[in-house]
mmCIF file of C-alpha atoms and ligand atoms in Angstrom:
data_model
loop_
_atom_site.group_PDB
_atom_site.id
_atom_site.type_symbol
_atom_site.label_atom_id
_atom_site.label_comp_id
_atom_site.label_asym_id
_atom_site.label_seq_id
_atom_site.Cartn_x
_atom_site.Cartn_y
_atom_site.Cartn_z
ATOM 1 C CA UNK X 1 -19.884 11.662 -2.815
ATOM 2 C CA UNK X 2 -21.293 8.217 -2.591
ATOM 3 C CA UNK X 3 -20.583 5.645 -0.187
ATOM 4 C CA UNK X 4 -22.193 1.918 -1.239
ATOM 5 C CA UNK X 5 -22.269 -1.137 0.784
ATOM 6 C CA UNK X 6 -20.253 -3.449 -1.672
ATOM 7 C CA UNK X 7 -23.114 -5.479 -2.542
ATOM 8 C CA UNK X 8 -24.392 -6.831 -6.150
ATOM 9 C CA UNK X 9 -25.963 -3.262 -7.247
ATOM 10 C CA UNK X 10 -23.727 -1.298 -5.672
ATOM 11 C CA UNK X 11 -20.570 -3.367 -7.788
ATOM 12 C CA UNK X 12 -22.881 -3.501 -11.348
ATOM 13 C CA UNK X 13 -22.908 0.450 -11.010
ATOM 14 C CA UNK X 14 -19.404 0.991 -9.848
ATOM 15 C CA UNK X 15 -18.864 -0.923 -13.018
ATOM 16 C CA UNK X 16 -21.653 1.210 -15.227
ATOM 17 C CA UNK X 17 -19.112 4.668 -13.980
ATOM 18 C CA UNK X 18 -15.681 2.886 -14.659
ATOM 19 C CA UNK X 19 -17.496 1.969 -18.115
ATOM 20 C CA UNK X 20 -18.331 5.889 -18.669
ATOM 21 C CA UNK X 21 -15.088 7.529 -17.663
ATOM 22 C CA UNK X 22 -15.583 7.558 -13.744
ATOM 23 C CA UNK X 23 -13.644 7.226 -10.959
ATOM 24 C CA UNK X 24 -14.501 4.755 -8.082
ATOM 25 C CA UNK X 25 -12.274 3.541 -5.259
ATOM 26 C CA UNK X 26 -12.451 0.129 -4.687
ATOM 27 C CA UNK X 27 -11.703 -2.367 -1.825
ATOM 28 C CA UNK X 28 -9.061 -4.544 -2.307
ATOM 29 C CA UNK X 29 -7.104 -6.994 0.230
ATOM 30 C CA UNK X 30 -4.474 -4.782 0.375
ATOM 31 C CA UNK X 31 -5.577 -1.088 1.202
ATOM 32 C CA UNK X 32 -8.390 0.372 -0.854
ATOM 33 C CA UNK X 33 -7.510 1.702 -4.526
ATOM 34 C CA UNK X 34 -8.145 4.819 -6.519
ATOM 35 C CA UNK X 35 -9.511 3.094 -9.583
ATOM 36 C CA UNK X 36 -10.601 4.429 -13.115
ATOM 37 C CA UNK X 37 -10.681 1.412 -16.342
ATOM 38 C CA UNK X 38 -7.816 1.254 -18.387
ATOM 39 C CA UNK X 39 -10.007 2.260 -21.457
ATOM 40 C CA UNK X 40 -10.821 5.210 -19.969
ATOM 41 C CA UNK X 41 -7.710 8.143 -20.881
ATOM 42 C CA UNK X 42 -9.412 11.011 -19.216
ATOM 43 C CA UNK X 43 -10.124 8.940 -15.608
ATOM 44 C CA UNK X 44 -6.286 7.678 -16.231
ATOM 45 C CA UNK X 45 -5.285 11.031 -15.768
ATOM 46 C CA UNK X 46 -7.543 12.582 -13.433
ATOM 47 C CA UNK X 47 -6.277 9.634 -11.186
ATOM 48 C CA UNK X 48 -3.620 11.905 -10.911
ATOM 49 C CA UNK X 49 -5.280 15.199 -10.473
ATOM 50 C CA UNK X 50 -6.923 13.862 -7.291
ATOM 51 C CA UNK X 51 -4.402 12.167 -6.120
ATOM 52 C CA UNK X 52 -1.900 15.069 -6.422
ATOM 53 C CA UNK X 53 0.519 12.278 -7.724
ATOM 54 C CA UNK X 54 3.265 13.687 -9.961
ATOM 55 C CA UNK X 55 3.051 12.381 -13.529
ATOM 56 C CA UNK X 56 6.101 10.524 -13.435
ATOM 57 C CA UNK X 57 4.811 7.980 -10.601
ATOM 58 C CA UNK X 58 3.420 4.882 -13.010
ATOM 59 C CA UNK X 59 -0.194 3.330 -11.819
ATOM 60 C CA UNK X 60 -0.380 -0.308 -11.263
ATOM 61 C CA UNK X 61 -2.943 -2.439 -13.196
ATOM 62 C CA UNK X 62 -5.368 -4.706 -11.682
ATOM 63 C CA UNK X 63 -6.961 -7.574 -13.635
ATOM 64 C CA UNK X 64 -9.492 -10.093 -13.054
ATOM 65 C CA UNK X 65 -7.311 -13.293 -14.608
ATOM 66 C CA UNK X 66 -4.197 -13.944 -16.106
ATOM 67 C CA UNK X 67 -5.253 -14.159 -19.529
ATOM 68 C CA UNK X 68 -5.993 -10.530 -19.170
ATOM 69 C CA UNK X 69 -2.952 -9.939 -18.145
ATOM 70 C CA UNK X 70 -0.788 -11.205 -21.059
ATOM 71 C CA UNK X 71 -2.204 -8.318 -23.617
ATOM 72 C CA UNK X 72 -0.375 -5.904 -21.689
ATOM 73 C CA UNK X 73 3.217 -7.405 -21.545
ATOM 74 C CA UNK X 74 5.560 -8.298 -24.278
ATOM 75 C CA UNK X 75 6.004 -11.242 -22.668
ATOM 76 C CA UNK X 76 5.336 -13.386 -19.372
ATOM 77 C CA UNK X 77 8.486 -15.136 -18.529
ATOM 78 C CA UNK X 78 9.039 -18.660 -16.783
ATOM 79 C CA UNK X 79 9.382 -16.597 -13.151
ATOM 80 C CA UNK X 80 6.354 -14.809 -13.704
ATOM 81 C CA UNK X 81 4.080 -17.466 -13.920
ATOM 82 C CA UNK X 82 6.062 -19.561 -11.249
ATOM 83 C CA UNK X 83 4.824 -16.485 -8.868
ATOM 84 C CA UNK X 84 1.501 -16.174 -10.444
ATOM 85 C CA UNK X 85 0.512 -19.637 -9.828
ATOM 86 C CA UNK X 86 1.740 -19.238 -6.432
ATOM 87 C CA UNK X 87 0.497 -15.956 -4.771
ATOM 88 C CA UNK X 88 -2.144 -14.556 -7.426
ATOM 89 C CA UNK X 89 -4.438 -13.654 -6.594
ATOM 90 C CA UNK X 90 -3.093 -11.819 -4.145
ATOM 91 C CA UNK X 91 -1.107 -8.654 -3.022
ATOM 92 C CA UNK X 92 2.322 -9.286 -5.560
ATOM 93 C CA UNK X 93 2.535 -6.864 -8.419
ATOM 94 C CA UNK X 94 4.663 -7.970 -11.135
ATOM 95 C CA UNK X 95 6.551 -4.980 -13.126
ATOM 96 C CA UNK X 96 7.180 -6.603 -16.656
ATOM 97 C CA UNK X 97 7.948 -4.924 -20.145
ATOM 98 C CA UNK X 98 4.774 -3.554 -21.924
ATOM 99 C CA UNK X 99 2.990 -3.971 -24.509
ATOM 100 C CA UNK X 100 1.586 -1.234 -26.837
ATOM 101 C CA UNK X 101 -1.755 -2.070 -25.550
ATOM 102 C CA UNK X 102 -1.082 0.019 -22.213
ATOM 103 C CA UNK X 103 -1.839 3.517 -21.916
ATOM 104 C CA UNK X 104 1.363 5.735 -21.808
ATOM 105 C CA UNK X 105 0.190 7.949 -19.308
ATOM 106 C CA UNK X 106 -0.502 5.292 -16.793
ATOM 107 C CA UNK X 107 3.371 4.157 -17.337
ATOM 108 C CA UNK X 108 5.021 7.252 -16.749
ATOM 109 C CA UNK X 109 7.635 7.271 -19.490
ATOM 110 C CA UNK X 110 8.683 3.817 -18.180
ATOM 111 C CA UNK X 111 8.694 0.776 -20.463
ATOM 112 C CA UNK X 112 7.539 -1.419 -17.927
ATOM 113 C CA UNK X 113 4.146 -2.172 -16.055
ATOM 114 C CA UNK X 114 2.925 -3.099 -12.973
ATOM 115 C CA UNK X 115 0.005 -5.541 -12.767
ATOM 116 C CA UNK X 116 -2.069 -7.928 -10.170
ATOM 117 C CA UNK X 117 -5.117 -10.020 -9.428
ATOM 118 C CA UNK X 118 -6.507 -8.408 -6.093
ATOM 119 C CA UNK X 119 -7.921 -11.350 -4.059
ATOM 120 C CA UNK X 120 -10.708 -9.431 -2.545
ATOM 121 C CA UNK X 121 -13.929 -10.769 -3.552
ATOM 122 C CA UNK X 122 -15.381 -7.011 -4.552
ATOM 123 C CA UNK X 123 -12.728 -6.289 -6.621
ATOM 124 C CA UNK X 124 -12.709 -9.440 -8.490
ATOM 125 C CA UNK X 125 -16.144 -9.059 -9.085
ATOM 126 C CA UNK X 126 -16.302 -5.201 -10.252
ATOM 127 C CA UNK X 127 -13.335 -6.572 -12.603
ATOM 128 C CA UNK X 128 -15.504 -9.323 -14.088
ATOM 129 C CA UNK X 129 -18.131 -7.344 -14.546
ATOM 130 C CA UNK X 130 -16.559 -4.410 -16.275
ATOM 131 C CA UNK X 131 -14.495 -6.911 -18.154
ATOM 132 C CA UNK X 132 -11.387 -4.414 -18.625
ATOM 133 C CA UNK X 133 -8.539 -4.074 -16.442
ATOM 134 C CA UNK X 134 -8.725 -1.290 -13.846
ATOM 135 C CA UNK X 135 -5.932 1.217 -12.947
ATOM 136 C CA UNK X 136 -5.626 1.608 -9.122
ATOM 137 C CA UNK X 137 -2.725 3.365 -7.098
ATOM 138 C CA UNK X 138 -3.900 3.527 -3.089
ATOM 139 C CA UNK X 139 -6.729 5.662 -2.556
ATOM 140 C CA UNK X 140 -5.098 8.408 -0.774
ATOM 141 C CA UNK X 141 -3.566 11.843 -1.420
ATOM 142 C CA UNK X 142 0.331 11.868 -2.609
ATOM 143 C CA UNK X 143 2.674 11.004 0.625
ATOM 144 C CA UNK X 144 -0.439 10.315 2.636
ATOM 145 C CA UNK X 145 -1.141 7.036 4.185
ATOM 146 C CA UNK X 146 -3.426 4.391 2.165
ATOM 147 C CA UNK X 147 -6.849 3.649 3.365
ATOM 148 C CA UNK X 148 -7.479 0.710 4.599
ATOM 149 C CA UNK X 149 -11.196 1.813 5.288
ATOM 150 C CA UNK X 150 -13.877 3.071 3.114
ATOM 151 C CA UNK X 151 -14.374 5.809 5.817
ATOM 152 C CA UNK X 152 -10.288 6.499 5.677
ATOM 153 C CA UNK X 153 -11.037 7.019 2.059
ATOM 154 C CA UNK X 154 -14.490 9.328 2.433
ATOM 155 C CA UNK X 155 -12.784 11.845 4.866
ATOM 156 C CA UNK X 156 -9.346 12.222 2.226
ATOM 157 C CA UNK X 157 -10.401 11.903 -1.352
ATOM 158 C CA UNK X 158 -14.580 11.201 -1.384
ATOM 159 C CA UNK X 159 -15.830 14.690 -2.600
ATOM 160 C CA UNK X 160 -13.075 13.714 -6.063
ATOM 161 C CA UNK X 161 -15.160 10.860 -6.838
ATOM 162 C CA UNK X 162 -18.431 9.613 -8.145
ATOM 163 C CA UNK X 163 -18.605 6.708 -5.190
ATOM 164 C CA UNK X 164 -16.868 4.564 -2.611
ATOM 165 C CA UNK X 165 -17.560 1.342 -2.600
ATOM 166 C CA UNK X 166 -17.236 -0.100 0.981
ATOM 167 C CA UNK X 167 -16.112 -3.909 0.969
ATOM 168 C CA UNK X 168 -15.008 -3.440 4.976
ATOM 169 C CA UNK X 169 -11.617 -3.256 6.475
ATOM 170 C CA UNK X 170 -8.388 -4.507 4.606
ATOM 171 C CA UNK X 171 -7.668 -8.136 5.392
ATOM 172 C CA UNK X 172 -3.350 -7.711 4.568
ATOM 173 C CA UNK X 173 -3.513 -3.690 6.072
ATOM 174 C CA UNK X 174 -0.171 -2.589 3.959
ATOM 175 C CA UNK X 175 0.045 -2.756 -0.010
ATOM 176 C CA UNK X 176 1.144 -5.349 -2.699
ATOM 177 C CA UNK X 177 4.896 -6.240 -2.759
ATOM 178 C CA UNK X 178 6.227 -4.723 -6.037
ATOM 179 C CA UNK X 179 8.674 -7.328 -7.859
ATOM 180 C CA UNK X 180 10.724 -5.801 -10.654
ATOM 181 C CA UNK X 181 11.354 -9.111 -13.185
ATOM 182 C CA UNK X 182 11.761 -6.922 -16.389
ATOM 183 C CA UNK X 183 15.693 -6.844 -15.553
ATOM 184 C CA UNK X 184 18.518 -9.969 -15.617
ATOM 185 C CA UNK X 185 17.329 -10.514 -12.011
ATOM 186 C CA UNK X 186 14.230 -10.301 -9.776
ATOM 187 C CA UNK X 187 14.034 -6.754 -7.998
ATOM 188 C CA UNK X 188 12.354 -6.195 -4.850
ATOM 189 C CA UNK X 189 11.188 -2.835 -5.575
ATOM 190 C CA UNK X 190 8.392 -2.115 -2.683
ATOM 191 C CA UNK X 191 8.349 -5.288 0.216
ATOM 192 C CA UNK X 192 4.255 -5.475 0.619
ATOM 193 C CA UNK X 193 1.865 -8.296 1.621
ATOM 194 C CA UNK X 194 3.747 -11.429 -0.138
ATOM 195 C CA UNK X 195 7.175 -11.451 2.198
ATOM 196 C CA UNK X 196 10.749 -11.905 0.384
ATOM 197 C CA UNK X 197 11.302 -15.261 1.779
ATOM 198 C CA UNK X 198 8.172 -16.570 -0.027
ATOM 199 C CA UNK X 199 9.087 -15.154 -3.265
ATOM 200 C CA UNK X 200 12.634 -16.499 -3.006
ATOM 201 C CA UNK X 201 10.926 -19.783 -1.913
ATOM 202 C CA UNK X 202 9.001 -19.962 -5.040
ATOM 203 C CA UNK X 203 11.912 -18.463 -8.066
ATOM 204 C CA UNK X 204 14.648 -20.990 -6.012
ATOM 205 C CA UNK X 205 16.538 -17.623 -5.954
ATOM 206 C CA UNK X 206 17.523 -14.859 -4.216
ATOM 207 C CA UNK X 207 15.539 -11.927 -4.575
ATOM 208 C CA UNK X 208 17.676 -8.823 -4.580
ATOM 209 C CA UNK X 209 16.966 -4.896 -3.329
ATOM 210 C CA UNK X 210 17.578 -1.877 -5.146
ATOM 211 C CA UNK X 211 20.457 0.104 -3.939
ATOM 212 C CA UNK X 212 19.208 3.061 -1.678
ATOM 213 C CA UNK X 213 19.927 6.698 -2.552
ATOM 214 C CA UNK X 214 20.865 6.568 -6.388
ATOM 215 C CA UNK X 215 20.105 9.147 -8.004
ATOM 216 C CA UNK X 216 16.982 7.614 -9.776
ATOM 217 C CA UNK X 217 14.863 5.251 -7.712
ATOM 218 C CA UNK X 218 13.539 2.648 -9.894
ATOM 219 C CA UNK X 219 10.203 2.634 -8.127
ATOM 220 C CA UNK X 220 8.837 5.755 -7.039
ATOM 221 C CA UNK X 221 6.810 4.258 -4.152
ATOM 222 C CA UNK X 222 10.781 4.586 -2.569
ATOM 223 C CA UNK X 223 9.511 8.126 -2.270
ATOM 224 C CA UNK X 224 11.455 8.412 1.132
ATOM 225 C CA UNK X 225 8.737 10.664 2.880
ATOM 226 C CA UNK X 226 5.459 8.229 1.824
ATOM 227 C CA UNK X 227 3.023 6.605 4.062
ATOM 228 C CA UNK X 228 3.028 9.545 6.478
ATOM 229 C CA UNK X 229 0.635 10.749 9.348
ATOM 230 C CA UNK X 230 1.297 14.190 10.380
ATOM 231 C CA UNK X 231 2.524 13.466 14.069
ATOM 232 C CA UNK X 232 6.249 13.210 14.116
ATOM 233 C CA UNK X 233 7.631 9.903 13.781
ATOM 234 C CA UNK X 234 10.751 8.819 15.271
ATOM 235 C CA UNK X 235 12.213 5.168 15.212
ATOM 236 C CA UNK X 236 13.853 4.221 18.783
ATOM 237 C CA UNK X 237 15.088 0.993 19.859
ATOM 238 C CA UNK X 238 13.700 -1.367 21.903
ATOM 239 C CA UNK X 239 15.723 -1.179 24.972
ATOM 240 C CA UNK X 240 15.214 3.076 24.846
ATOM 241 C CA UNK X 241 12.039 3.366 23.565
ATOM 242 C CA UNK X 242 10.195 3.339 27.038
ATOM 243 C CA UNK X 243 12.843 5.761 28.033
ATOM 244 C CA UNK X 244 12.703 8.161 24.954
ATOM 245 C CA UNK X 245 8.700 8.396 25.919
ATOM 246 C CA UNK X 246 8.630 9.060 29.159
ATOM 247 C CA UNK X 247 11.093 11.906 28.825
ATOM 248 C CA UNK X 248 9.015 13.640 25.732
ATOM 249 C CA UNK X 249 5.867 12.972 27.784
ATOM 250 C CA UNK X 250 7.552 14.391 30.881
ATOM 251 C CA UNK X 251 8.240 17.927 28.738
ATOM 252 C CA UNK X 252 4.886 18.074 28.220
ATOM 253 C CA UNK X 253 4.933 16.467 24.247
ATOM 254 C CA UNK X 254 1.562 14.571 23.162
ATOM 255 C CA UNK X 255 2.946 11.134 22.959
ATOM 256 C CA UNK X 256 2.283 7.404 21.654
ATOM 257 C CA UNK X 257 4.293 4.744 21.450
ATOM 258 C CA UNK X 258 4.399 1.689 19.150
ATOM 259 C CA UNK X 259 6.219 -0.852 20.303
ATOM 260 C CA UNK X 260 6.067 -4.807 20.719
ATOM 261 C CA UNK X 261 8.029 -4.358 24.521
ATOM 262 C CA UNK X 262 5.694 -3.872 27.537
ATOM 263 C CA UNK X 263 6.354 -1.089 29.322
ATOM 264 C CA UNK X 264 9.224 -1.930 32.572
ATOM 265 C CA UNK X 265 7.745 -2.907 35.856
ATOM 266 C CA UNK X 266 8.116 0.378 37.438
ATOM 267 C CA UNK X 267 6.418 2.429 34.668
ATOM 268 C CA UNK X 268 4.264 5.519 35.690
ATOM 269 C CA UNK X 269 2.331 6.332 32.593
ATOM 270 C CA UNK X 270 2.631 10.279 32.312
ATOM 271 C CA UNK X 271 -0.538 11.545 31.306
ATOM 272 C CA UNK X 272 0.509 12.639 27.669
ATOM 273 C CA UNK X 273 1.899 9.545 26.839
ATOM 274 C CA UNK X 274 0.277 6.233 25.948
ATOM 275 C CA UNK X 275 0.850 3.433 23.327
ATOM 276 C CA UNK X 276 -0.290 0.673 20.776
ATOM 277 C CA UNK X 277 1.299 -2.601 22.347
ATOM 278 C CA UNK X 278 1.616 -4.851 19.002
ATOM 279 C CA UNK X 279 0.414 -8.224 19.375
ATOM 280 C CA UNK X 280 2.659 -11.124 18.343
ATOM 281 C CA UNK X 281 1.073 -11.889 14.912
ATOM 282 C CA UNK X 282 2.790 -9.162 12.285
ATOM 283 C CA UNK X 283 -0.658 -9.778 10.070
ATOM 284 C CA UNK X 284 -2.713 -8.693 12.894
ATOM 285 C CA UNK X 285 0.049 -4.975 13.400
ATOM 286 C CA UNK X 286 -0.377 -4.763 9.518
ATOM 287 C CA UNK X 287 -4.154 -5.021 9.339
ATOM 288 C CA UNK X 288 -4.509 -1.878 11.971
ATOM 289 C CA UNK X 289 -0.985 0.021 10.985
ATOM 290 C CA UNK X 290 -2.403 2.597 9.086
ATOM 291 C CA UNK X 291 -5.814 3.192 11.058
ATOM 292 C CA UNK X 292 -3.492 3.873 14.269
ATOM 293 C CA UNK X 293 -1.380 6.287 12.149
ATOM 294 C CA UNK X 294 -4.911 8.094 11.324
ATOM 295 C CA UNK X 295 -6.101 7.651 14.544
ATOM 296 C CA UNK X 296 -3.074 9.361 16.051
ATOM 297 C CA UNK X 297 -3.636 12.089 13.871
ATOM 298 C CA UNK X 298 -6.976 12.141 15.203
ATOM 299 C CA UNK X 299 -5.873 12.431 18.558
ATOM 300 C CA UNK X 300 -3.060 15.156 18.163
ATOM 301 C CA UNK X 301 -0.369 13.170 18.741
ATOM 302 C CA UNK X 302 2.583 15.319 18.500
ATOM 303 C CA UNK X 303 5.478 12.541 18.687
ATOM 304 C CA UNK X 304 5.031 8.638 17.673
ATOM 305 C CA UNK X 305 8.094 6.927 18.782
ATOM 306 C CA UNK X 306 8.319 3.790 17.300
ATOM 307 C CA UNK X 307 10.158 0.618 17.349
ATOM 308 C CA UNK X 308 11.183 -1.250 13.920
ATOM 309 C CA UNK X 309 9.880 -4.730 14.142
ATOM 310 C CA UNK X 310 12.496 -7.864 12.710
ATOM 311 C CA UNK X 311 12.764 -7.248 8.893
ATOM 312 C CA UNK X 312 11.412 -10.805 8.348
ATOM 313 C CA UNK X 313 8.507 -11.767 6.778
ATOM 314 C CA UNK X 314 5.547 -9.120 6.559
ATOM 315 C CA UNK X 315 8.100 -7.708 9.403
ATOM 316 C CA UNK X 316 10.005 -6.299 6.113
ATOM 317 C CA UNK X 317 7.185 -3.995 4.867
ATOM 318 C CA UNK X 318 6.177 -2.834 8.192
ATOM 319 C CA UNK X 319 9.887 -2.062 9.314
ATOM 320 C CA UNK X 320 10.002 0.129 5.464
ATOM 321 C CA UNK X 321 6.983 1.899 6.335
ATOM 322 C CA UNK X 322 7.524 2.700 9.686
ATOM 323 C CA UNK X 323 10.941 4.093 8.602
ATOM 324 C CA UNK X 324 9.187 5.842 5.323
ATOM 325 C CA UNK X 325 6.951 7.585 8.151
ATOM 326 C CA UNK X 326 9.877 9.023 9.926
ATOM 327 C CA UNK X 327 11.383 10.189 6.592
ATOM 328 C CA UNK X 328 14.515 7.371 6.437
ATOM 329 C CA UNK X 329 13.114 5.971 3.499
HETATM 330 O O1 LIG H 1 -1.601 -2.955 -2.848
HETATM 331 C C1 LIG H 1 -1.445 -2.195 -3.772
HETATM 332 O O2 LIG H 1 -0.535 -2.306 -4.614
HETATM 333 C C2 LIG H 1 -2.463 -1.041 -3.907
HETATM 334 C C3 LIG H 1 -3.822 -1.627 -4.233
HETATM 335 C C4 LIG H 1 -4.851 -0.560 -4.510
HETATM 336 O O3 LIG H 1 -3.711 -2.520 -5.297
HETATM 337 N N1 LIG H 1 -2.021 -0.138 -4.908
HETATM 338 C C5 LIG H 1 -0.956 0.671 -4.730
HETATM 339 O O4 LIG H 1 -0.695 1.489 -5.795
HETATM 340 O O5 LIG H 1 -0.293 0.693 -3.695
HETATM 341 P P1 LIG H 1 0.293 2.711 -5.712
HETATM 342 O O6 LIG H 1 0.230 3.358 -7.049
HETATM 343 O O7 LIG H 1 -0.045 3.545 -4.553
HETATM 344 O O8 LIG H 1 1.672 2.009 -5.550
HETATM 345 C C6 LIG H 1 2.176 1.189 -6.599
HETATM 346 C C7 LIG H 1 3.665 1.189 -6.528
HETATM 347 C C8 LIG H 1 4.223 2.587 -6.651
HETATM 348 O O9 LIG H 1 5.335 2.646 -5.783
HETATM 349 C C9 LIG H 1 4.656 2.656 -8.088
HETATM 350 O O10 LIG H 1 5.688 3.565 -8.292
HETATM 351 C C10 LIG H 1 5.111 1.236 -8.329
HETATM 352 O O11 LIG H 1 4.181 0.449 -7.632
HETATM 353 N N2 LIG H 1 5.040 0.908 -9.742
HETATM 354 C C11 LIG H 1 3.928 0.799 -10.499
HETATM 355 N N3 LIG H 1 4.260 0.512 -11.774
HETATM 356 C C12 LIG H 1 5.607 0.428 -11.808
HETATM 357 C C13 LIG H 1 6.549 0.180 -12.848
HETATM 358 N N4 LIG H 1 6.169 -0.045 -14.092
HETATM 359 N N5 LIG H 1 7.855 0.185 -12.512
HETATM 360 C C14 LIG H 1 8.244 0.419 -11.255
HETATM 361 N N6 LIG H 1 7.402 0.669 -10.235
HETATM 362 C C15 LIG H 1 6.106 0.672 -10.502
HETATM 363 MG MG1 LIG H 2 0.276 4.544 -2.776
#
């Protein structure tokens, strides 16, 4: 395993072992990404083998411009480029009909595919230079939480692949909102780093959800055990979360809380019990969200009790992966 400080070498030979068949994971704005060149039929698949990912999970495609884009769907429609013009690049993936030009295996039996312009300097970069669109699901282990470090990355996947390049820490912390526009209506299939309101802003219409619990999920990322630490995670409200705490901490559990409430005035911290105040800015929760997951892995948290922030704005991706960690997907 390789680790590489992003810089100009380190991207021209990331590029030189996407070109021969390699796998590299990349930074991107959104978390860092697993990412073998679309060219490339063997990496495609052994995308998967690392990842543990079952075959029928599609990859999303990452390209440097629009124009390389259009080769790979039947067609872009009015919406499409409303929202590209708007928010690419940037962390929206757009699931439109394919053409012939994309790999099956990367589509999963679907005929659809999932594409975006990362807007992470490294990535555009290693894109330019390799001149091919790159496949990239999160660079972590099936169910596991993305890395939003290149260290996060190292310690889960870096002895599957030939190097890490390290552009720092995310900048958005949680992944790419997934927008379904191959149907009669926009589809929200995965709320990420672009909120709903700003979609629906830009189409002048309402963006709608998929219905939870049919049989087949249209997007596997509504896996309902994904983006899980190990600790136990348990969603309490804000008036009982201090109160669910104390009385785990007080039978002795490991506990940490995540919450946006400080804790009430008469508050004796038991010793196995402490907690991740958010600030007020949802960017800034989203940005460390997954560290502190790791990082309460790291320090054998038994029980996270959590609170579900307002399902507004980014608050709409952190509220479905908070829930996704406690298994209510
Ligand atoms: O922010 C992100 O999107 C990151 C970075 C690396 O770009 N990538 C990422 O990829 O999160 P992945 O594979 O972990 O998640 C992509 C999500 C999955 O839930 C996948 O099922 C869904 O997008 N997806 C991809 N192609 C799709 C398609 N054609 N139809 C429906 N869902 C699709
Ligand atoms: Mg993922």
């Amino acid at each position: 395993m390789l680790i590489a400080s992003a810089d100009f070498a380190a991207i021209k030979l990331a590029s030189r072992i996407l070109a021969s068949g390699g796998l590299v994971a990349i930074p991107t704005e959104t978390v860092y990404g697993l990412a073998a060149s679309l060219s490339q039929p063997a990496a495609l698949q052994r995308i998967y083998q690392v990842k543990g990912r079952p075959s029928s999970h599609p990859l999303i495609v990452h390209v440097a411009e629009l124009s390389q884009a259009l080769p790979l769907v039947q067609s872009f429609p009015e919406a499409a480029k409303k929202l590209a013009d708007a928010f690419w690049p940037g962390p929206l993936t757009l699931v439109l009909p394919r053409s012939h030009s994309v790999p099956d295996c990367i589509t999963a039996g679907h005929s659809t595919v999932g594409i975006r312009i990362p807007q992470h300097p490294v990535a555009l970069q290693l894109l330019r230079e390799l001149g091919s669109p790159i496949a990239a699901p999160s660079a972590n282990r099936f169910t596991q939480v993305s890395p939003t470090r290149a260290a996060h990355v190292a310690v889960d996947i870096g002895h599957d692949l030939e190097l890490i390049l390290d552009g720092g820490p995310c900048e958005v912390g949680v992944e790419s909102t997934v927008l379904d526009l191959s149907g009669p209506k926009p589809m929200l299939l995965r709320p990420g780093g672009i909120s709903r309101e700003a979609l629906e802003f830009v189409l002048e219409a309402t963006v709608a959800e998929p219905v939870r619990g049919i049989a087949k999920a249209p997007s596997p990322g509504q896996h309902h055990l994904h983006y899980s630490p190990r600790a136990e995670v348990r969603i309490a409200t804000a008036a009982e979360i201090w109160s669910s705490a104390a009385s785990l901490a007080r039978a002795g559990r490991r506990i940490r809380v995540f919450t946006a409430q400080k804790p009430p005035p008469d508050w004796l911290a038991p010793a196995t019990c402490d907690a991740w105040i958010w600030p007020a800015d949802q960017q800034a929760i989203a940005r460390d969200l997954y560290a502190r997951f790791r990082q309460a892995d790291t320090d054998q948290v038994e029980v996270l009790i959590v609170e579900l922030p307002e399902p507004t704005g980014l608050g709409l991706a952190l509220a479905d992966r908070l829930r996704r960690a406690a298994g209510q997907g």
